[in-house]
CSV table of C-alpha atoms and ligand atoms in Angstrom, one decimal:
chain,number,residue,atom,x,y,z
A,26,UNK,CA,114.9,21.3,107.6
A,27,UNK,CA,118.0,20.3,109.7
A,28,UNK,CA,120.9,22.6,109.6
A,29,UNK,CA,124.5,21.8,110.4
A,30,UNK,CA,124.1,23.4,113.8
A,31,UNK,CA,120.8,21.7,114.6
A,32,UNK,CA,121.4,18.2,113.5
A,33,UNK,CA,119.8,15.2,115.2
A,34,UNK,CA,121.9,12.7,117.1
A,35,UNK,CA,123.2,10.1,114.6
A,36,UNK,CA,121.4,6.8,114.6
A,37,UNK,CA,123.2,3.7,115.9
A,38,UNK,CA,125.8,2.7,113.2
A,39,UNK,CA,124.8,0.0,110.8
A,40,UNK,CA,128.4,-1.2,110.5
A,41,UNK,CA,130.7,-1.9,113.5
A,42,UNK,CA,133.1,0.9,114.3
A,43,UNK,CA,136.6,0.4,113.1
A,44,UNK,CA,135.5,-2.2,110.6
A,45,UNK,CA,135.5,-4.8,113.4
A,46,UNK,CA,134.8,-8.3,112.1
A,47,UNK,CA,134.5,-7.0,108.5
A,48,UNK,CA,136.2,-9.3,105.9
A,49,UNK,CA,137.9,-7.0,103.4
A,50,UNK,CA,140.1,-9.3,101.4
A,51,UNK,CA,140.8,-12.9,100.6
A,52,UNK,CA,144.3,-13.9,101.4
A,53,UNK,CA,146.3,-17.1,101.6
A,54,UNK,CA,149.2,-15.5,103.5
A,55,UNK,CA,148.2,-15.8,107.1
A,56,UNK,CA,145.3,-16.3,109.5
A,57,UNK,CA,144.6,-15.3,113.0
A,58,UNK,CA,142.2,-17.5,115.1
A,59,UNK,CA,141.4,-15.0,117.9
A,60,UNK,CA,139.3,-17.4,119.9
A,61,UNK,CA,141.8,-20.2,120.1
A,62,UNK,CA,144.9,-18.0,120.0
A,63,UNK,CA,146.3,-19.6,116.8
A,64,UNK,CA,148.4,-17.8,114.2
A,65,UNK,CA,149.5,-19.4,110.9
A,66,UNK,CA,151.6,-18.3,108.0
A,67,UNK,CA,150.6,-20.2,104.8
A,68,UNK,CA,149.2,-23.0,107.0
A,69,UNK,CA,152.3,-23.3,109.2
A,70,UNK,CA,151.8,-22.7,113.0
A,71,UNK,CA,153.7,-19.8,114.4
A,72,UNK,CA,155.0,-22.0,117.3
A,73,UNK,CA,156.6,-24.4,114.8
A,74,UNK,CA,158.1,-21.5,112.8
A,75,UNK,CA,159.5,-19.8,115.9
A,76,UNK,CA,161.0,-23.1,117.1
A,77,UNK,CA,162.6,-24.2,113.8
A,78,UNK,CA,162.6,-21.5,111.1
A,79,UNK,CA,164.6,-18.4,110.3
A,80,UNK,CA,163.4,-15.0,109.2
A,81,UNK,CA,164.8,-15.4,105.7
A,82,UNK,CA,162.7,-18.6,105.3
A,83,UNK,CA,159.6,-16.7,106.5
A,84,UNK,CA,160.3,-14.0,103.9
A,85,UNK,CA,160.3,-16.7,101.2
A,86,UNK,CA,157.2,-18.4,102.6
A,87,UNK,CA,155.2,-15.2,102.7
A,88,UNK,CA,156.2,-14.3,99.1
A,89,UNK,CA,156.0,-17.7,97.5
A,90,UNK,CA,153.5,-19.6,99.6
A,91,UNK,CA,155.8,-22.5,100.6
A,92,UNK,CA,159.1,-23.0,102.5
A,93,UNK,CA,162.2,-22.7,100.3
A,94,UNK,CA,164.4,-25.5,99.2
A,95,UNK,CA,168.1,-25.1,100.3
A,96,UNK,CA,169.2,-23.6,97.0
A,97,UNK,CA,166.2,-21.2,96.9
A,98,UNK,CA,167.0,-20.0,100.4
A,99,UNK,CA,170.7,-19.5,99.5
A,100,UNK,CA,169.6,-17.5,96.4
A,101,UNK,CA,167.3,-15.3,98.5
A,102,UNK,CA,170.1,-14.7,101.0
A,103,UNK,CA,172.4,-13.7,98.2
A,104,UNK,CA,169.8,-11.3,96.7
A,105,UNK,CA,169.1,-9.7,100.0
A,106,UNK,CA,172.8,-9.3,100.7
A,107,UNK,CA,173.5,-7.6,97.3
A,108,UNK,CA,170.5,-5.3,97.8
A,109,UNK,CA,171.5,-3.9,101.2
A,110,UNK,CA,173.7,-1.0,100.0
A,111,UNK,CA,171.8,2.3,100.2
A,112,UNK,CA,172.2,4.9,97.4
A,113,UNK,CA,174.5,7.7,98.6
A,114,UNK,CA,171.7,10.2,98.3
A,115,UNK,CA,169.7,8.3,100.9
A,116,UNK,CA,172.6,8.3,103.3
A,117,UNK,CA,172.8,12.1,102.7
A,118,UNK,CA,169.1,12.4,103.3
A,119,UNK,CA,169.5,10.5,106.6
A,120,UNK,CA,172.5,12.6,107.5
A,121,UNK,CA,170.4,15.8,107.0
A,122,UNK,CA,167.3,14.5,108.8
A,123,UNK,CA,167.0,16.4,112.2
A,124,UNK,CA,168.7,14.3,114.9
A,125,UNK,CA,165.7,14.5,117.1
A,126,UNK,CA,163.3,13.1,114.5
A,127,UNK,CA,161.3,10.0,115.3
A,128,UNK,CA,163.2,7.1,113.6
A,129,UNK,CA,159.8,5.9,112.2
A,130,UNK,CA,159.4,9.2,110.4
A,131,UNK,CA,163.0,9.0,109.1
A,132,UNK,CA,162.3,5.5,107.9
A,133,UNK,CA,159.0,6.5,106.3
A,134,UNK,CA,160.7,9.4,104.4
A,135,UNK,CA,163.7,7.3,103.4
A,136,UNK,CA,161.5,4.5,102.0
A,137,UNK,CA,159.5,7.0,100.0
A,138,UNK,CA,162.7,8.6,98.7
A,139,UNK,CA,164.2,5.2,97.8
A,140,UNK,CA,161.7,5.1,94.9
A,141,UNK,CA,163.7,7.9,93.2
A,142,UNK,CA,166.7,5.6,92.9
A,143,UNK,CA,165.0,2.5,91.6
A,144,UNK,CA,164.4,2.5,87.8
A,145,UNK,CA,162.1,-0.5,88.2
A,146,UNK,CA,159.7,1.4,90.5
A,147,UNK,CA,156.8,1.3,88.1
A,148,UNK,CA,157.2,-2.3,87.2
A,149,UNK,CA,154.2,-3.9,89.0
A,150,UNK,CA,154.6,-7.3,87.4
A,151,UNK,CA,155.1,-10.1,89.9
A,152,UNK,CA,158.8,-10.2,88.9
A,153,UNK,CA,159.2,-6.4,89.2
A,154,UNK,CA,157.3,-6.2,92.5
A,155,UNK,CA,159.3,-9.1,93.9
A,156,UNK,CA,162.5,-7.3,93.0
A,157,UNK,CA,161.3,-4.2,94.9
A,158,UNK,CA,160.2,-6.3,97.8
A,159,UNK,CA,163.7,-7.8,98.0
A,160,UNK,CA,165.3,-4.4,97.9
A,161,UNK,CA,163.1,-3.0,100.6
A,162,UNK,CA,163.4,-6.1,102.9
A,163,UNK,CA,167.2,-5.7,102.6
A,164,UNK,CA,167.3,-1.9,102.9
A,165,UNK,CA,164.9,-1.3,105.8
A,166,UNK,CA,167.3,-2.6,108.5
A,167,UNK,CA,170.1,-0.6,106.9
A,168,UNK,CA,168.1,2.6,107.0
A,169,UNK,CA,167.2,2.1,110.6
A,170,UNK,CA,170.7,1.3,111.8
A,171,UNK,CA,172.2,4.1,109.6
A,172,UNK,CA,169.9,6.7,111.0
A,173,UNK,CA,170.6,5.6,114.5
A,174,UNK,CA,174.3,5.9,114.0
A,175,UNK,CA,174.2,9.2,112.0
A,176,UNK,CA,172.1,11.0,114.6
A,177,UNK,CA,174.8,10.1,117.2
A,178,UNK,CA,177.6,11.3,115.0
A,179,UNK,CA,179.0,7.8,114.6
A,180,UNK,CA,180.6,6.2,111.5
A,181,UNK,CA,178.4,3.9,109.5
A,182,UNK,CA,179.1,0.2,109.6
A,183,UNK,CA,178.8,-1.8,106.4
A,184,UNK,CA,176.7,-4.9,106.4
A,185,UNK,CA,178.5,-8.2,106.6
A,186,UNK,CA,177.3,-10.5,103.8
A,187,UNK,CA,178.1,-13.6,105.9
A,188,UNK,CA,175.4,-12.6,108.5
A,189,UNK,CA,171.7,-13.0,108.3
A,190,UNK,CA,169.3,-10.0,108.5
A,191,UNK,CA,168.8,-10.1,112.2
A,192,UNK,CA,172.6,-10.4,113.0
A,193,UNK,CA,173.4,-7.8,110.4
A,194,UNK,CA,170.9,-5.3,111.9
A,195,UNK,CA,172.5,-5.6,115.4
A,196,UNK,CA,176.0,-5.5,113.8
A,197,UNK,CA,175.2,-2.3,111.8
A,198,UNK,CA,173.5,-0.7,114.8
A,199,UNK,CA,176.1,-1.4,117.5
A,200,UNK,CA,179.3,-1.9,115.4
A,201,UNK,CA,179.9,-5.3,117.0
A,202,UNK,CA,178.8,-8.8,116.2
A,203,UNK,CA,175.9,-10.0,118.4
A,204,UNK,CA,176.3,-13.2,120.4
A,205,UNK,CA,174.6,-16.2,118.8
A,206,UNK,CA,171.9,-16.1,121.5
A,207,UNK,CA,171.1,-12.4,120.8
A,208,UNK,CA,171.0,-13.0,117.1
A,209,UNK,CA,168.7,-16.0,117.4
A,210,UNK,CA,166.4,-14.2,119.8
A,211,UNK,CA,166.1,-11.2,117.4
A,212,UNK,CA,165.6,-13.6,114.5
A,213,UNK,CA,162.7,-15.2,116.3
A,214,UNK,CA,161.3,-11.8,117.1
A,215,UNK,CA,161.4,-11.0,113.4
A,216,UNK,CA,159.6,-14.3,112.6
A,217,UNK,CA,156.9,-13.5,115.2
A,218,UNK,CA,156.2,-10.0,113.8
A,219,UNK,CA,156.3,-10.9,110.1
A,220,UNK,CA,152.7,-11.1,109.3
A,221,UNK,CA,149.3,-10.7,111.0
A,222,UNK,CA,146.6,-10.8,108.4
A,223,UNK,CA,144.7,-7.6,107.8
A,224,UNK,CA,146.2,-5.5,110.6
A,225,UNK,CA,146.0,-1.7,110.1
A,226,UNK,CA,149.3,-1.3,108.4
A,227,UNK,CA,148.9,-4.3,106.1
A,228,UNK,CA,145.4,-3.1,105.2
A,229,UNK,CA,146.8,0.3,104.4
A,230,UNK,CA,149.4,-1.3,102.1
A,231,UNK,CA,146.7,-3.2,100.3
A,232,UNK,CA,144.5,-0.2,99.9
A,233,UNK,CA,147.4,1.8,98.3
A,234,UNK,CA,148.5,-1.1,96.2
A,235,UNK,CA,144.9,-1.6,95.1
A,236,UNK,CA,145.1,1.7,93.3
A,237,UNK,CA,148.1,0.3,91.3
A,238,UNK,CA,150.4,2.8,93.1
A,239,UNK,CA,153.9,1.4,93.4
A,240,UNK,CA,155.4,-0.8,96.2
A,241,UNK,CA,157.4,2.1,97.7
A,242,UNK,CA,154.2,4.1,98.1
A,243,UNK,CA,152.3,1.2,99.7
A,244,UNK,CA,155.1,0.5,102.1
A,245,UNK,CA,155.5,4.2,103.0
A,246,UNK,CA,151.8,4.3,103.9
A,247,UNK,CA,152.1,1.1,105.9
A,248,UNK,CA,155.0,2.5,107.9
A,249,UNK,CA,152.9,5.6,108.8
A,250,UNK,CA,150.1,3.3,110.0
A,251,UNK,CA,152.5,1.1,112.0
A,252,UNK,CA,153.9,4.1,113.8
A,253,UNK,CA,150.8,4.9,115.8
A,254,UNK,CA,150.6,3.9,119.5
A,255,UNK,CA,147.5,1.8,118.9
A,256,UNK,CA,149.5,-0.4,116.5
A,257,UNK,CA,153.3,-0.9,116.4
A,258,UNK,CA,154.1,2.2,118.4
A,259,UNK,CA,152.9,0.4,121.5
A,260,UNK,CA,156.2,-1.5,122.1
A,261,UNK,CA,158.1,1.7,122.8
A,262,UNK,CA,155.4,2.9,125.1
A,263,UNK,CA,155.4,-0.3,127.1
A,264,UNK,CA,159.1,0.2,127.9
A,265,UNK,CA,158.4,3.9,128.8
A,266,UNK,CA,155.7,2.6,131.2
A,267,UNK,CA,158.1,0.1,132.8
A,268,UNK,CA,160.7,2.8,133.3
A,269,UNK,CA,158.1,5.1,134.8
A,270,UNK,CA,156.9,2.4,137.2
A,271,UNK,CA,160.5,1.5,138.1
A,272,UNK,CA,159.9,-1.4,140.4
A,273,UNK,CA,157.4,-4.3,140.8
A,274,UNK,CA,156.1,-3.0,144.2
A,275,UNK,CA,154.9,0.2,142.5
A,276,UNK,CA,153.0,-1.6,139.7
A,277,UNK,CA,149.6,-1.9,141.4
A,278,UNK,CA,149.4,1.7,142.5
A,279,UNK,CA,150.5,2.9,139.1
A,280,UNK,CA,148.0,0.7,137.3
A,281,UNK,CA,145.1,1.7,139.6
A,282,UNK,CA,145.8,5.3,139.0
A,283,UNK,CA,146.2,4.9,135.2
A,284,UNK,CA,142.9,2.9,135.0
A,285,UNK,CA,141.1,5.5,137.2
A,286,UNK,CA,142.2,8.1,134.6
A,287,UNK,CA,140.8,5.9,131.8
A,288,UNK,CA,144.2,5.4,130.3
A,289,UNK,CA,144.7,2.7,127.8
A,290,UNK,CA,147.5,0.4,129.1
A,291,UNK,CA,150.0,-0.2,126.3
A,292,UNK,CA,150.6,-3.8,125.3
A,293,UNK,CA,147.2,-5.0,126.4
A,294,UNK,CA,144.1,-5.9,124.4
A,295,UNK,CA,143.7,-6.8,120.7
A,296,UNK,CA,141.0,-6.4,118.1
A,297,UNK,CA,141.1,-10.1,117.1
A,298,UNK,CA,142.6,-12.1,120.0
A,299,UNK,CA,140.2,-12.8,122.8
A,300,UNK,CA,142.7,-15.1,124.5
A,301,UNK,CA,146.5,-15.2,124.8
A,302,UNK,CA,148.3,-13.9,121.7
A,303,UNK,CA,150.6,-16.9,120.7
A,304,UNK,CA,153.4,-14.5,119.8
A,305,UNK,CA,153.5,-13.1,123.4
A,306,UNK,CA,154.2,-16.6,124.7
A,307,UNK,CA,157.6,-16.5,123.0
A,308,UNK,CA,158.3,-12.9,123.8
A,309,UNK,CA,157.5,-13.6,127.5
A,310,UNK,CA,159.9,-16.4,127.5
A,311,UNK,CA,162.7,-14.2,126.0
A,312,UNK,CA,161.9,-11.3,128.3
A,313,UNK,CA,162.4,-13.7,131.3
A,314,UNK,CA,165.5,-15.4,130.0
A,315,UNK,CA,167.3,-12.2,128.9
A,316,UNK,CA,166.5,-10.6,132.3
A,317,UNK,CA,167.9,-13.6,134.1
A,318,UNK,CA,171.0,-13.9,131.9
A,319,UNK,CA,171.7,-10.2,132.6
A,320,UNK,CA,170.9,-10.4,136.3
A,321,UNK,CA,168.1,-7.7,135.8
A,322,UNK,CA,164.7,-9.3,136.4
A,323,UNK,CA,163.0,-6.1,137.4
A,324,UNK,CA,161.4,-5.4,134.0
A,325,UNK,CA,160.0,-8.9,133.7
A,326,UNK,CA,158.7,-8.8,137.3
A,327,UNK,CA,156.8,-5.6,136.6
A,328,UNK,CA,155.4,-7.0,133.4
A,329,UNK,CA,154.2,-10.1,135.2
A,330,UNK,CA,152.6,-8.1,138.0
A,331,UNK,CA,150.8,-5.9,135.5
A,332,UNK,CA,149.7,-8.9,133.6
A,333,UNK,CA,148.1,-10.5,136.7
A,334,UNK,CA,146.4,-7.2,137.7
A,335,UNK,CA,145.1,-6.4,134.2
A,336,UNK,CA,143.6,-9.9,133.8
A,337,UNK,CA,142.0,-9.7,137.3
A,338,UNK,CA,140.5,-6.2,136.6
A,339,UNK,CA,139.9,-6.1,132.9
A,340,UNK,CA,140.2,-9.7,131.6
A,341,UNK,CA,142.7,-8.4,129.0
A,342,UNK,CA,145.7,-10.3,127.8
A,343,UNK,CA,149.1,-9.0,126.7
A,344,UNK,CA,149.6,-8.6,122.9
A,345,UNK,CA,152.8,-8.9,120.8
A,346,UNK,CA,154.0,-5.5,121.9
A,347,UNK,CA,154.0,-6.2,125.6
A,348,UNK,CA,157.2,-8.1,126.2
A,349,UNK,CA,159.3,-7.3,123.1
A,350,UNK,CA,160.5,-3.9,124.3
A,351,UNK,CA,162.0,-5.3,127.5
A,352,UNK,CA,164.1,-7.7,125.3
A,353,UNK,CA,165.3,-5.0,122.9
A,354,UNK,CA,166.0,-2.7,125.9
A,355,UNK,CA,168.2,-5.2,127.5
A,356,UNK,CA,170.0,-5.7,124.1
A,357,UNK,CA,171.0,-2.0,124.5
A,358,UNK,CA,168.7,-0.9,121.7
A,359,UNK,CA,167.3,2.7,122.0
A,360,UNK,CA,163.6,2.9,122.8
A,361,UNK,CA,162.6,4.7,119.7
A,362,UNK,CA,164.0,1.9,117.5
A,363,UNK,CA,161.6,-0.7,118.8
A,364,UNK,CA,158.8,0.2,116.4
A,365,UNK,CA,161.3,0.4,113.4
A,366,UNK,CA,162.4,-3.1,114.3
A,367,UNK,CA,158.7,-4.1,114.0
A,368,UNK,CA,158.8,-2.6,110.5
A,369,UNK,CA,162.1,-4.4,109.6
A,370,UNK,CA,160.1,-7.6,110.2
A,371,UNK,CA,156.6,-6.6,108.9
A,372,UNK,CA,158.0,-5.5,105.5
A,373,UNK,CA,157.9,-9.2,104.7
A,374,UNK,CA,154.2,-9.4,105.3
A,375,UNK,CA,153.4,-6.0,103.8
A,376,UNK,CA,155.2,-7.0,100.6
A,377,UNK,CA,153.6,-10.5,100.6
A,378,UNK,CA,150.1,-8.8,100.7
A,379,UNK,CA,151.1,-6.2,98.1
A,380,UNK,CA,152.2,-9.0,95.7
A,381,UNK,CA,148.9,-10.8,96.4
A,382,UNK,CA,146.9,-7.6,95.8
A,383,UNK,CA,148.6,-6.9,92.5
A,384,UNK,CA,148.1,-10.5,91.4
A,385,UNK,CA,144.3,-10.3,91.7
A,386,UNK,CA,143.6,-6.6,91.9
A,387,UNK,CA,140.4,-4.8,92.4
A,388,UNK,CA,140.3,-1.2,93.7
A,389,UNK,CA,139.5,-1.1,97.4
A,390,UNK,CA,136.8,1.5,97.7
A,391,UNK,CA,134.3,1.0,100.5
A,392,UNK,CA,131.4,3.3,101.4
A,393,UNK,CA,130.8,5.5,104.4
A,394,UNK,CA,127.5,5.5,106.3
A,395,UNK,CA,126.5,9.2,105.9
A,396,UNK,CA,125.3,10.7,109.2
A,397,UNK,CA,125.5,14.4,108.3
A,398,UNK,CA,122.6,16.7,107.3
A,399,UNK,CA,121.1,16.9,103.9
A,400,UNK,CA,119.3,19.7,102.0
A,401,UNK,CA,121.3,22.4,103.7
A,402,UNK,CA,120.8,25.8,102.0
A,403,UNK,CA,124.0,27.6,100.9
A,404,UNK,CA,124.2,30.9,102.9
A,405,UNK,CA,126.3,33.6,101.3
A,406,UNK,CA,129.3,34.5,103.4
A,407,UNK,CA,128.0,38.0,104.4
A,408,UNK,CA,124.8,36.5,105.8
A,409,UNK,CA,126.4,33.9,108.0
B,21,LIG,N1,143.9,-0.8,128.4
B,21,LIG,C1,142.8,-0.5,129.1
B,21,LIG,N2,141.6,-0.9,128.6
B,21,LIG,C2,141.6,-1.4,127.4
B,21,LIG,C3,142.7,-1.7,126.6
B,21,LIG,C4,144.0,-1.3,127.2
B,21,LIG,N3,145.1,-1.6,126.6
B,21,LIG,N4,142.4,-2.3,125.5
B,21,LIG,C5,141.1,-2.4,125.4
B,21,LIG,N5,140.6,-1.9,126.6
B,21,LIG,C6,139.2,-1.8,126.9
B,21,LIG,C7,138.5,-0.6,126.3
B,21,LIG,O1,138.6,0.5,127.2
B,21,LIG,C8,137.1,-1.0,126.1
B,21,LIG,O2,136.5,-1.0,127.3
B,21,LIG,P1,134.9,-0.5,127.3
B,21,LIG,O3,134.2,-1.4,126.4
B,21,LIG,O4,134.6,-0.6,128.8
B,21,LIG,O5,135.0,0.9,126.8
B,21,LIG,C9,137.3,-2.5,125.7
B,21,LIG,O6,138.5,-2.9,126.3
B,21,LIG,C10,137.4,-2.7,124.2
B,21,LIG,O7,138.5,-1.9,123.7
B,21,LIG,P2,138.6,-1.2,122.3
B,21,LIG,O8,139.5,-0.1,122.4
B,21,LIG,O9,137.2,-0.9,121.8
B,21,LIG,O10,139.2,-2.3,121.4
B,21,LIG,P3,139.7,-2.2,119.9
B,21,LIG,O11,139.6,-3.5,119.3
B,21,LIG,O12,139.1,-1.0,119.3
B,21,LIG,O13,141.3,-1.8,120.2
B,21,LIG,C11,143.5,-2.1,120.6
B,21,LIG,C12,142.3,-2.8,120.1
B,21,LIG,C13,144.7,-3.0,120.5
B,21,LIG,C14,143.8,-0.8,119.8
B,21,LIG,C15,143.4,-1.7,122.1
B,21,LIG,O14,143.3,-2.9,122.9
B,21,LIG,C16,144.5,-0.8,122.6
B,21,LIG,O15,144.4,0.4,122.5
B,21,LIG,N6,145.5,-1.4,123.2
B,21,LIG,C17,146.7,-0.6,123.7
B,21,LIG,C18,147.6,-0.4,122.5
B,21,LIG,C19,148.4,-1.6,122.1
B,21,LIG,O16,148.9,-2.4,122.9
B,21,LIG,N7,148.4,-1.8,120.8
B,21,LIG,C20,149.1,-2.9,120.1
B,21,LIG,C21,148.1,-3.8,119.5
B,21,LIG,S1,148.9,-5.2,118.9
C-alpha cells in the first residue's frame, strides 16, 4: 500500500494545467481570437470601439447586448451620476484603512462593505442585479479616488455630474479637471480593459454568481483575482520595471539578467493571444504620444527596446498591461492605482457576465483529477 510519504510520481495530467483551452461557459458578451489577434464585444471589433465609442456606451453594450440609443445613453449617464455618492460609513472605512494598504485591498474591502448599505443586495432578478451593477460601476472610481486622497490627508473632491466616468475619475483623484486629450485617452483605456471573455477575474465572478451569491460578493472575489501580478497586477509591475531599468541603453543587460534568473517579464505573454494583443496597439500609440507631448520619451523607448528583445529571444508579444502603466504614470497617477483603474473598467465586464450567469444559471462545480494516495490507514497520533 502507498503511504503519503511513499507515493508514486503523479501520472501526466489528463486535463491541461490552468484549464488551458477548456470552454467553461457560453457567453455572448465578448470573444478573443488569439490566433488572429481579434477582440470583439457583442460582435463589435475593439478597434472600431476604441476609435468611435465611449466607456459609458460600452457599459450599456456589455449589459444589454447592443449599443444604446441617444436617450438610453443619457438615461444611463444620469443613473451613474446619481449612484456615485458613497455612504458616509464607506468614507469612514476608507479613512480608517491603513494608509500603506494596497489600494486594490482597500477597494476589495470597500466593495464588500458596500453591500451593507444596499437594501437591494439580495435581489438577483435582472432588474435588481442591473441596479447593483450601475451602483458599483459608478462607485468603484469614487472609492479608488477617495482612498488615494484620504491616505495623503487631502480633502475629498465631489464628482461633477457634467463629466463622464473617465474625466470624473481624474477630477476626483487630482482635484483638477483633466485636459480633453487626457480624458479621451483614459476613456479609451477604459474601453480597452472592459471585457476579455473568461479571464481569471471574470471566471471568478461567474463562479461566485453561479452559487447565487450576490453581485457584491462576486465583484469582491473578482477584485481579489485581478490584483495578482499574473493578471491585472502586471501593469504596476511593468512601470516598476521601467523605473528600475532607468534608460533604454540599460534595457538589454537588465533583460538578459532577468531571463537568466528565469524571471517572468511583466507585460509579456498571454494565455490566449499567440500574436499581438489588439489592445496593446492602442496603448502603444498612447504611450508614444503622451511621452512625446510631455517631452519624456524614455519610458516608451525602454518599452520598445524590451519588446524587440523579448520577441527576438522568446517570441513573446506585449499584452494589455505592457504600455498602460507608462500612460498613467505620465498622467501623474500613483503606481499602485494602475490595477484599480483596470478594475474601474473591468467592473463593466464582470457585471455583464454576472447578469448573464444569473439569467441562465447552473452551479459551476468542476472536478479535480485526484493524484493523491488511496487506502491510507489512519495512524493514532501517539504512533506517528
Ligand atoms: N516572461 C518570460 N517568459 C514567459 C512570460 C514572460 N512574461 N510569459 C510566458 N513565458 C514563457 C514561460 O516561461 C513558458 O516557457 P517554457 O515553456 O519554456 O517554460 C512559456 O512562455 C509559456 O508560459 P506560461 O507561463 O505557461 O503561460 P500561461 O498561459 O500559463 O501564462 C501569463 C500566461 C500571462 C500568466 C504569463 O505569460 C505571464 O506570467 N506573463 C507576465 C504577467 C503578465 O503580464 N500578466 C498580464 C496578463 S494580461
